[in-house]
Amino acid sequence: MTYKIDNLSIKELQKFIIDLNEKPFRAKQLYKWIYQKGITSFEEMTDLPLNFRDKLSDIFEFTKITPIEQLLSKLDGSIKVLFELEDKNYIESVLMFDGERVTACVSTQVGCRMGCKFCNTAKIGLIRNLTSGEIIRQIIYLKDLARQNNKLLSNIVFMGMGEPLDNYENLTNSLDIILDEDGLNFSHRKVTVSTCGIIDKLYTLSKNYKVNIAISLNASSNKIRSKLMPINKKFNIEEIIKSIKNLPIPKRKRITIEYVLIDGINNTKRDANLLVKLLKGLPVKVNLIVYNKIKDSQFNPPDLNYALNFQKTLINNGVATFIRKSFGQDIEAACGQLYAKYYKERGLWKRSNLTQEIKQ
């Protein structure tokens, strides 16, 4: 039986090493070869004894994800990648350039079961969770892609396909590797986990990791949020606000509230004022995201003036608010768009459009 070496934590790897009658420090050497140097062949790990490399080859193999389509945005230089997994499933990742800030947006699941009505990934449904190795391989690939563009990957956001906290074990296994100085060696300040609001897992994550947290709110009333996001029926707005007050947030850190502005749904002056009442005085900042139009969707982005006025209302009432720059609008960079395009072009897209009409 072989194991995927890049699915293992440092402690798990050390146990394997000890069972092979090797010294525990070999685990750190392996970690550096795999994650810092990006090596996927034991033969190339030249500072390891040959007999040890032979043992490793007999027991371990590396996770493989294969890029099968790569789109470059002419608008902002962002790059979207469609990966084929070993079981012939597919996921998407995006590399975004914003000055010296270079961000990898990675997926945690094939599809998603949260059912958010404005999200293309919701139409796929949940096919399966990604392993920690599959999560990490996306980052390593995008890190190399950034280097090819003479840039260094600086930030990681878990905002791709899937709900990260719905794949909690593999998410945290990957975080251990990302934050380990012998692994990918990223600061917790440069890593953001976005969630639609799975509060119990959010508490657990916050107690054990200092990474940045982003919560998708997208409405200022439970009536609208429940229609946009079915998760609200389990974890409603009041629960989210309560969690923000009680989470162990380090000083000078703020939780990001993500709010997708959809024309005629959640972008009115009234919505902005209700949002002020919810958030004022909390350690948060708001990222307004103008809806990225999806083909065949009935939803539409609002005029930019609506976004600016919405932002102005929040800022004038003491809520730090930013309009998030949209990347890759010419390369179908919204989650699930490239996946859907690939399947439709090959006649494989059989899942129904789950979007339903929403009225206030």
mmCIF file with all atom_site columns, C-alpha atoms in Angstrom, residues 132 135-136 139 156 158 165 168-180 184-186 188 191-193 205 208-213:
data_model
loop_
_atom_site.group_PDB
_atom_site.id
_atom_site.type_symbol
_atom_site.label_atom_id
_atom_site.label_alt_id
_atom_site.label_comp_id
_atom_site.label_asym_id
_atom_site.label_entity_id
_atom_site.label_seq_id
_atom_site.pdbx_PDB_ins_code
_atom_site.Cartn_x
_atom_site.Cartn_y
_atom_site.Cartn_z
_atom_site.occupancy
_atom_site.B_iso_or_equiv
_atom_site.pdbx_formal_charge
_atom_site.auth_seq_id
_atom_site.auth_comp_id
_atom_site.auth_asym_id
_atom_site.auth_atom_id
_atom_site.pdbx_PDB_model_num
ATOM 1  C CA . SER A 1 132 ? -4.876  18.392 1.810  1.00 0.00 ? 132 SER A CA 1
ATOM 2  C CA . ILE A 1 135 ? -5.188  21.857 -1.801 1.00 0.00 ? 135 ILE A CA 1
ATOM 3  C CA . ILE A 1 136 ? -1.443  22.287 -1.360 1.00 0.00 ? 136 ILE A CA 1
ATOM 4  C CA . ILE A 1 139 ? -0.695  26.622 -4.114 1.00 0.00 ? 139 ILE A CA 1
ATOM 5  C CA . ILE A 1 156 ? -3.384  32.794 -0.026 1.00 0.00 ? 156 ILE A CA 1
ATOM 6  C CA . PHE A 1 158 ? -9.503  30.062 0.490  1.00 0.00 ? 158 PHE A CA 1
ATOM 7  C CA . LEU A 1 165 ? -15.135 24.798 6.779  1.00 0.00 ? 165 LEU A CA 1
ATOM 8  C CA . TYR A 1 168 ? -12.434 21.163 8.003  1.00 0.00 ? 168 TYR A CA 1
ATOM 9  C CA . GLU A 1 169 ? -9.918  18.358 8.571  1.00 0.00 ? 169 GLU A CA 1
ATOM 10 C CA . ASN A 1 170 ? -8.223  18.681 5.193  1.00 0.00 ? 170 ASN A CA 1
ATOM 11 C CA . LEU A 1 171 ? -8.363  22.477 5.382  1.00 0.00 ? 171 LEU A CA 1
ATOM 12 C CA . THR A 1 172 ? -6.531  22.513 8.711  1.00 0.00 ? 172 THR A CA 1
ATOM 13 C CA . ASN A 1 173 ? -4.052  19.872 7.560  1.00 0.00 ? 173 ASN A CA 1
ATOM 14 C CA . SER A 1 174 ? -3.193  22.151 4.662  1.00 0.00 ? 174 SER A CA 1
ATOM 15 C CA . LEU A 1 175 ? -2.973  25.167 6.994  1.00 0.00 ? 175 LEU A CA 1
ATOM 16 C CA . ASP A 1 176 ? -0.422  23.277 9.100  1.00 0.00 ? 176 ASP A CA 1
ATOM 17 C CA . ILE A 1 177 ? 1.748   22.883 6.008  1.00 0.00 ? 177 ILE A CA 1
ATOM 18 C CA . ILE A 1 178 ? 1.167   26.446 4.775  1.00 0.00 ? 178 ILE A CA 1
ATOM 19 C CA . LEU A 1 179 ? 2.128   28.004 8.125  1.00 0.00 ? 179 LEU A CA 1
ATOM 20 C CA . ASP A 1 180 ? 5.003   25.632 8.976  1.00 0.00 ? 180 ASP A CA 1
ATOM 21 C CA . LEU A 1 184 ? 5.360   26.670 2.677  1.00 0.00 ? 184 LEU A CA 1
ATOM 22 C CA . ASN A 1 185 ? 6.305   29.147 5.429  1.00 0.00 ? 185 ASN A CA 1
ATOM 23 C CA . PHE A 1 186 ? 3.519   31.724 5.055  1.00 0.00 ? 186 PHE A CA 1
ATOM 24 C CA . HIS A 1 188 ? -0.869  33.770 9.288  1.00 0.00 ? 188 HIS A CA 1
ATOM 25 C CA . VAL A 1 191 ? -3.706  33.612 4.769  1.00 0.00 ? 191 VAL A CA 1
ATOM 26 C CA . THR A 1 192 ? -7.482  34.128 4.677  1.00 0.00 ? 192 THR A CA 1
ATOM 27 C CA . VAL A 1 193 ? -10.208 31.531 5.142  1.00 0.00 ? 193 VAL A CA 1
ATOM 28 C CA . LEU A 1 205 ? -10.699 27.310 13.634 1.00 0.00 ? 205 LEU A CA 1
ATOM 29 C CA . ASN A 1 208 ? -6.408  26.993 16.859 1.00 0.00 ? 208 ASN A CA 1
ATOM 30 C CA . TYR A 1 209 ? -5.260  29.245 14.006 1.00 0.00 ? 209 TYR A CA 1
ATOM 31 C CA . LYS A 1 210 ? -4.547  32.959 13.749 1.00 0.00 ? 210 LYS A CA 1
ATOM 32 C CA . VAL A 1 211 ? -5.391  33.191 10.052 1.00 0.00 ? 211 VAL A CA 1
ATOM 33 C CA . ASN A 1 212 ? -7.617  35.946 8.713  1.00 0.00 ? 212 ASN A CA 1
ATOM 34 C CA . ILE A 1 213 ? -11.344 35.224 8.629  1.00 0.00 ? 213 ILE A CA 1
#
